[in-house]
PDB file of N, CA and C in Angstrom:
ATOM      1  N   MET I   1     -53.251 -46.759  12.140  1.00 73.00           N
ATOM      2  CA  MET I   1     -52.922 -45.394  12.464  1.00 73.00           C
ATOM      3  C   MET I   1     -54.142 -44.636  12.971  1.00 73.00           C
ATOM      4  N   ARG I   2     -55.313 -44.991  12.469  1.00 86.00           N
ATOM      5  CA  ARG I   2     -56.532 -44.292  12.859  1.00 86.00           C
ATOM      6  C   ARG I   2     -56.849 -44.495  14.349  1.00 86.00           C
ATOM      7  N   ALA I   3     -56.540 -45.687  14.878  1.00 88.00           N
ATOM      8  CA  ALA I   3     -56.784 -45.967  16.295  1.00 88.00           C
ATOM      9  C   ALA I   3     -55.950 -45.052  17.177  1.00 88.00           C
ATOM     10  N   TRP I   4     -54.710 -44.765  16.778  1.00 89.00           N
ATOM     11  CA  TRP I   4     -53.856 -43.891  17.566  1.00 89.00           C
ATOM     12  C   TRP I   4     -54.418 -42.470  17.640  1.00 89.00           C
ATOM     13  N   LYS I   5     -55.035 -42.020  16.555  1.00 91.00           N
ATOM     14  CA  LYS I   5     -55.656 -40.686  16.551  1.00 91.00           C
ATOM     15  C   LYS I   5     -56.795 -40.626  17.554  1.00 91.00           C
ATOM     16  N   TRP I   6     -57.645 -41.680  17.562  1.00 91.00           N
ATOM     17  CA  TRP I   6     -58.757 -41.714  18.512  1.00 91.00           C
ATOM     18  C   TRP I   6     -58.238 -41.813  19.948  1.00 91.00           C
ATOM     19  N   LEU I   7     -57.201 -42.577  20.139  1.00 91.00           N
ATOM     20  CA  LEU I   7     -56.623 -42.698  21.479  1.00 91.00           C
ATOM     21  C   LEU I   7     -56.048 -41.365  21.941  1.00 91.00           C
ATOM     22  N   GLY I   8     -55.388 -40.648  21.058  1.00 91.00           N
ATOM     23  CA  GLY I   8     -54.868 -39.327  21.392  1.00 91.00           C
ATOM     24  C   GLY I   8     -55.963 -38.335  21.700  1.00 91.00           C
ATOM     25  N   LEU I   9     -57.014 -38.357  20.905  1.00 92.00           N
ATOM     26  CA  LEU I   9     -58.154 -37.472  21.150  1.00 92.00           C
ATOM     27  C   LEU I   9     -58.803 -37.779  22.493  1.00 92.00           C
ATOM     28  N   ALA I  10     -58.934 -39.052  22.826  1.00 93.00           N
ATOM     29  CA  ALA I  10     -59.515 -39.444  24.109  1.00 93.00           C
ATOM     30  C   ALA I  10     -58.643 -38.943  25.265  1.00 93.00           C
ATOM     31  N   GLY I  11     -57.335 -38.998  25.100  1.00 93.00           N
ATOM     32  CA  GLY I  11     -56.424 -38.507  26.137  1.00 93.00           C
ATOM     33  C   GLY I  11     -56.554 -37.014  26.330  1.00 93.00           C
ATOM     34  N   ILE I  12     -56.677 -36.290  25.232  1.00 94.00           N
ATOM     35  CA  ILE I  12     -56.827 -34.828  25.324  1.00 94.00           C
ATOM     36  C   ILE I  12     -58.143 -34.478  26.009  1.00 94.00           C
ATOM     37  N   LEU I  13     -59.213 -35.162  25.640  1.00 94.00           N
ATOM     38  CA  LEU I  13     -60.505 -34.902  26.271  1.00 94.00           C
ATOM     39  C   LEU I  13     -60.498 -35.236  27.758  1.00 94.00           C
ATOM     40  N   ALA I  14     -59.789 -36.290  28.131  1.00 94.00           N
ATOM     41  CA  ALA I  14     -59.673 -36.639  29.549  1.00 94.00           C
ATOM     42  C   ALA I  14     -58.931 -35.551  30.304  1.00 94.00           C
ATOM     43  N   GLY I  15     -57.891 -34.994  29.705  1.00 94.00           N
ATOM     44  CA  GLY I  15     -57.147 -33.911  30.335  1.00 94.00           C
ATOM     45  C   GLY I  15     -57.991 -32.671  30.503  1.00 94.00           C
ATOM     46  N   VAL I  16     -58.802 -32.342  29.513  1.00 93.00           N
ATOM     47  CA  VAL I  16     -59.692 -31.178  29.603  1.00 93.00           C
ATOM     48  C   VAL I  16     -60.730 -31.387  30.698  1.00 93.00           C
ATOM     49  N   ALA I  17     -61.304 -32.582  30.758  1.00 94.00           N
ATOM     50  CA  ALA I  17     -62.316 -32.860  31.768  1.00 94.00           C
ATOM     51  C   ALA I  17     -61.720 -32.783  33.171  1.00 94.00           C
ATOM     52  N   THR I  18     -60.508 -33.278  33.337  1.00 94.00           N
ATOM     53  CA  THR I  18     -59.836 -33.214  34.642  1.00 94.00           C
ATOM     54  C   THR I  18     -59.570 -31.757  35.024  1.00 94.00           C
ATOM     55  N   GLY I  19     -59.117 -30.969  34.074  1.00 92.00           N
ATOM     56  CA  GLY I  19     -58.864 -29.556  34.341  1.00 92.00           C
ATOM     57  C   GLY I  19     -60.127 -28.823  34.739  1.00 92.00           C
ATOM     58  N   ALA I  20     -61.243 -29.127  34.104  1.00 92.00           N
ATOM     59  CA  ALA I  20     -62.513 -28.488  34.452  1.00 92.00           C
ATOM     60  C   ALA I  20     -62.938 -28.862  35.857  1.00 92.00           C
ATOM     61  N   ALA I  21     -62.757 -30.112  36.234  1.00 92.00           N
ATOM     62  CA  ALA I  21     -63.138 -30.549  37.579  1.00 92.00           C
ATOM     63  C   ALA I  21     -62.259 -29.878  38.636  1.00 92.00           C
ATOM     64  N   VAL I  22     -60.975 -29.756  38.377  1.00 91.00           N
ATOM     65  CA  VAL I  22     -60.072 -29.090  39.308  1.00 91.00           C
ATOM     66  C   VAL I  22     -60.424 -27.618  39.458  1.00 91.00           C
ATOM     67  N   ALA I  23     -60.746 -26.951  38.355  1.00 90.00           N
ATOM     68  CA  ALA I  23     -61.121 -25.538  38.399  1.00 90.00           C
ATOM     69  C   ALA I  23     -62.405 -25.344  39.195  1.00 90.00           C
ATOM     70  N   ARG I  24     -63.368 -26.230  39.021  1.00 88.00           N
ATOM     71  CA  ARG I  24     -64.630 -26.127  39.762  1.00 88.00           C
ATOM     72  C   ARG I  24     -64.364 -26.298  41.260  1.00 88.00           C
ATOM     73  N   ASP I  25     -63.571 -27.289  41.637  1.00 88.00           N
ATOM     74  CA  ASP I  25     -63.252 -27.505  43.052  1.00 88.00           C
ATOM     75  C   ASP I  25     -62.521 -26.310  43.637  1.00 88.00           C
ATOM     76  N   GLU I  26     -61.645 -25.698  42.877  1.00 85.00           N
ATOM     77  CA  GLU I  26     -60.904 -24.523  43.350  1.00 85.00           C
ATOM     78  C   GLU I  26     -61.861 -23.351  43.607  1.00 85.00           C
ATOM     79  N   ARG I  27     -62.831 -23.165  42.738  1.00 82.00           N
ATOM     80  CA  ARG I  27     -63.797 -22.083  42.951  1.00 82.00           C
ATOM     81  C   ARG I  27     -64.599 -22.339  44.220  1.00 82.00           C
ATOM     82  N   VAL I  28     -64.999 -23.565  44.447  1.00 79.00           N
ATOM     83  CA  VAL I  28     -65.755 -23.902  45.656  1.00 79.00           C
ATOM     84  C   VAL I  28     -64.882 -23.686  46.890  1.00 79.00           C
ATOM     85  N   ARG I  29     -63.622 -24.086  46.834  1.00 78.00           N
ATOM     86  CA  ARG I  29     -62.738 -23.942  47.983  1.00 78.00           C
ATOM     87  C   ARG I  29     -62.494 -22.480  48.319  1.00 78.00           C
ATOM     88  N   ARG I  30     -62.314 -21.645  47.322  1.00 80.00           N
ATOM     89  CA  ARG I  30     -62.033 -20.235  47.564  1.00 80.00           C
ATOM     90  C   ARG I  30     -63.255 -19.468  48.055  1.00 80.00           C
ATOM     91  N   HIS I  31     -64.420 -20.065  47.999  1.00 82.00           N
ATOM     92  CA  HIS I  31     -65.633 -19.393  48.434  1.00 82.00           C
ATOM     93  C   HIS I  31     -65.711 -19.262  49.948  1.00 82.00           C
ATOM     94  N   TYR I  32     -64.946 -20.062  50.696  1.00 81.00           N
ATOM     95  CA  TYR I  32     -64.993 -20.001  52.156  1.00 81.00           C
ATOM     96  C   TYR I  32     -64.403 -18.692  52.663  1.00 81.00           C
ATOM     97  N   GLU I  33     -65.005 -18.168  53.696  1.00 85.00           N
ATOM     98  CA  GLU I  33     -64.472 -16.994  54.376  1.00 85.00           C
ATOM     99  C   GLU I  33     -63.365 -17.470  55.316  1.00 85.00           C
ATOM    100  N   PRO I  34     -62.379 -16.617  55.578  1.00 86.00           N
ATOM    101  CA  PRO I  34     -61.312 -17.023  56.495  1.00 86.00           C
ATOM    102  C   PRO I  34     -61.830 -17.440  57.876  1.00 86.00           C
ATOM    103  N   SER I  35     -62.849 -16.761  58.367  1.00 91.00           N
ATOM    104  CA  SER I  35     -63.387 -17.119  59.680  1.00 91.00           C
ATOM    105  C   SER I  35     -64.029 -18.517  59.652  1.00 91.00           C
ATOM    106  N   GLU I  36     -64.641 -18.881  58.520  1.00 90.00           N
ATOM    107  CA  GLU I  36     -65.221 -20.221  58.391  1.00 90.00           C
ATOM    108  C   GLU I  36     -64.137 -21.285  58.438  1.00 90.00           C
ATOM    109  N   ILE I  37     -63.056 -21.042  57.711  1.00 88.00           N
ATOM    110  CA  ILE I  37     -61.947 -21.994  57.675  1.00 88.00           C
ATOM    111  C   ILE I  37     -61.354 -22.147  59.065  1.00 88.00           C
ATOM    112  N   ARG I  38     -61.139 -21.037  59.751  1.00 93.00           N
ATOM    113  CA  ARG I  38     -60.560 -21.058  61.092  1.00 93.00           C
ATOM    114  C   ARG I  38     -61.454 -21.845  62.047  1.00 93.00           C
ATOM    115  N   GLU I  39     -62.764 -21.594  61.988  1.00 95.00           N
ATOM    116  CA  GLU I  39     -63.706 -22.271  62.858  1.00 95.00           C
ATOM    117  C   GLU I  39     -63.713 -23.784  62.592  1.00 95.00           C
ATOM    118  N   ARG I  40     -63.678 -24.166  61.307  1.00 93.00           N
ATOM    119  CA  ARG I  40     -63.659 -25.594  60.969  1.00 93.00           C
ATOM    120  C   ARG I  40     -62.382 -26.258  61.431  1.00 93.00           C
ATOM    121  N   LEU I  41     -61.253 -25.570  61.285  1.00 95.00           N
ATOM    122  CA  LEU I  41     -59.990 -26.154  61.751  1.00 95.00           C
ATOM    123  C   LEU I  41     -59.974 -26.300  63.262  1.00 95.00           C
ATOM    124  N   HIS I  42     -60.505 -25.317  63.976  1.00 96.00           N
ATOM    125  CA  HIS I  42     -60.554 -25.429  65.431  1.00 96.00           C
ATOM    126  C   HIS I  42     -61.455 -26.594  65.865  1.00 96.00           C
ATOM    127  N   ARG I  43     -62.586 -26.759  65.157  1.00 96.00           N
ATOM    128  CA  ARG I  43     -63.488 -27.849  65.492  1.00 96.00           C
ATOM    129  C   ARG I  43     -62.816 -29.190  65.249  1.00 96.00           C
ATOM    130  N   ARG I  44     -62.124 -29.320  64.113  1.00 96.00           N
ATOM    131  CA  ARG I  44     -61.418 -30.570  63.804  1.00 96.00           C
ATOM    132  C   ARG I  44     -60.317 -30.840  64.839  1.00 96.00           C
ATOM    133  N   HIS I  45     -59.620 -29.805  65.249  1.00 96.00           N
ATOM    134  CA  HIS I  45     -58.573 -29.975  66.258  1.00 96.00           C
ATOM    135  C   HIS I  45     -59.180 -30.444  67.577  1.00 96.00           C
ATOM    136  N   ASP I  46     -60.286 -29.807  68.003  1.00 95.00           N
ATOM    137  CA  ASP I  46     -60.924 -30.215  69.249  1.00 95.00           C
ATOM    138  C   ASP I  46     -61.395 -31.662  69.197  1.00 95.00           C
ATOM    139  N   GLU I  47     -61.932 -32.071  68.043  1.00 95.00           N
ATOM    140  CA  GLU I  47     -62.357 -33.473  67.908  1.00 95.00           C
ATOM    141  C   GLU I  47     -61.168 -34.423  67.980  1.00 95.00           C
ATOM    142  N   ALA I  48     -60.049 -34.049  67.370  1.00 94.00           N
ATOM    143  CA  ALA I  48     -58.858 -34.905  67.406  1.00 94.00           C
ATOM    144  C   ALA I  48     -58.328 -35.011  68.818  1.00 94.00           C
ATOM    145  N   VAL I  49     -58.308 -33.891  69.547  1.00 93.00           N
ATOM    146  CA  VAL I  49     -57.826 -33.915  70.931  1.00 93.00           C
ATOM    147  C   VAL I  49     -58.746 -34.774  71.792  1.00 93.00           C
ATOM    148  N   ALA I  50     -60.057 -34.665  71.584  1.00 92.00           N
ATOM    149  CA  ALA I  50     -61.002 -35.479  72.343  1.00 92.00           C
ATOM    150  C   ALA I  50     -60.809 -36.966  72.055  1.00 92.00           C
ATOM    151  N   ARG I  51     -60.600 -37.322  70.781  1.00 91.00           N
ATOM    152  CA  ARG I  51     -60.342 -38.726  70.441  1.00 91.00           C
ATOM    153  C   ARG I  51     -59.053 -39.214  71.110  1.00 91.00           C
ATOM    154  N   GLU I  52     -58.037 -38.385  71.042  1.00 89.00           N
ATOM    155  CA  GLU I  52     -56.740 -38.762  71.633  1.00 89.00           C
ATOM    156  C   GLU I  52     -56.860 -38.897  73.146  1.00 89.00           C
ATOM    157  N   ALA I  53     -57.594 -38.015  73.786  1.00 85.00           N
ATOM    158  CA  ALA I  53     -57.761 -38.068  75.234  1.00 85.00           C
ATOM    159  C   ALA I  53     -58.536 -39.329  75.629  1.00 85.00           C
ATOM    160  N   GLY I  54     -59.492 -39.707  74.830  1.00 81.00           N
ATOM    161  CA  GLY I  54     -60.273 -40.914  75.133  1.00 81.00           C
ATOM    162  C   GLY I  54     -59.453 -42.178  74.978  1.00 81.00           C
ATOM    163  N   ALA I  55     -58.451 -42.152  74.118  1.00 70.00           N
ATOM    164  CA  ALA I  55     -57.623 -43.331  73.858  1.00 70.00           C
ATOM    165  C   ALA I  55     -56.478 -43.471  74.847  1.00 70.00           C
ATOM    166  N   ASP I  56     -55.893 -42.353  75.291  1.00 63.00           N
ATOM    167  CA  ASP I  56     -54.669 -42.417  76.098  1.00 63.00           C
ATOM    168  C   ASP I  56     -54.861 -41.938  77.530  1.00 63.00           C
ATOM    169  N   GLY I  57     -55.976 -41.370  77.881  1.00 57.00           N
ATOM    170  CA  GLY I  57     -56.160 -40.816  79.206  1.00 57.00           C
ATOM    171  C   GLY I  57     -56.251 -39.312  79.128  1.00 57.00           C
ATOM    172  N   PRO I  58     -55.936 -38.606  80.220  1.00 56.00           N
ATOM    173  CA  PRO I  58     -56.097 -37.159  80.225  1.00 56.00           C
ATOM    174  C   PRO I  58     -55.111 -36.480  79.262  1.00 56.00           C
ATOM    175  N   PRO I  59     -55.552 -35.384  78.628  1.00 56.00           N
ATOM    176  CA  PRO I  59     -54.672 -34.664  77.687  1.00 56.00           C
ATOM    177  C   PRO I  59     -53.537 -33.965  78.410  1.00 56.00           C
ATOM    178  N   VAL I  60     -52.441 -33.813  77.737  1.00 59.00           N
ATOM    179  CA  VAL I  60     -51.283 -33.124  78.277  1.00 59.00           C
ATOM    180  C   VAL I  60     -51.226 -31.738  77.656  1.00 59.00           C
ATOM    181  N   ALA I  61     -51.044 -30.714  78.501  1.00 62.00           N
ATOM    182  CA  ALA I  61     -50.987 -29.346  77.996  1.00 62.00           C
ATOM    183  C   ALA I  61     -49.716 -29.151  77.184  1.00 62.00           C
ATOM    184  N   PRO I  62     -49.783 -28.373  76.085  1.00 63.00           N
ATOM    185  CA  PRO I  62     -48.583 -28.104  75.300  1.00 63.00           C
ATOM    186  C   PRO I  62     -47.514 -27.422  76.127  1.00 63.00           C
ATOM    187  N   GLY I  63     -46.278 -27.812  75.961  1.00 58.00           N
ATOM    188  CA  GLY I  63     -45.175 -27.208  76.686  1.00 58.00           C
ATOM    189  C   GLY I  63     -44.920 -27.841  78.041  1.00 58.00           C
ATOM    190  N   SER I  64     -45.704 -28.848  78.403  1.00 51.00           N
ATOM    191  CA  SER I  64     -45.511 -29.492  79.723  1.00 51.00           C
ATOM    192  C   SER I  64     -44.604 -30.684  79.603  1.00 51.00           C
TER     193      SER I  64
END
């Protein structure tokens, strides 16, 4: 019976540690300014379009 108590305690501690890590990541994520997020998304989009254009030929304009 004593082993089950230790196993339960280990599970609880693992849950607490996971929650602390998620909270820390959330604080870091919320630190970004909206303009920073927008700029990063635009940069990632441009890189994806450039990769796609290099693989398939010239890019096609949206709506064409």
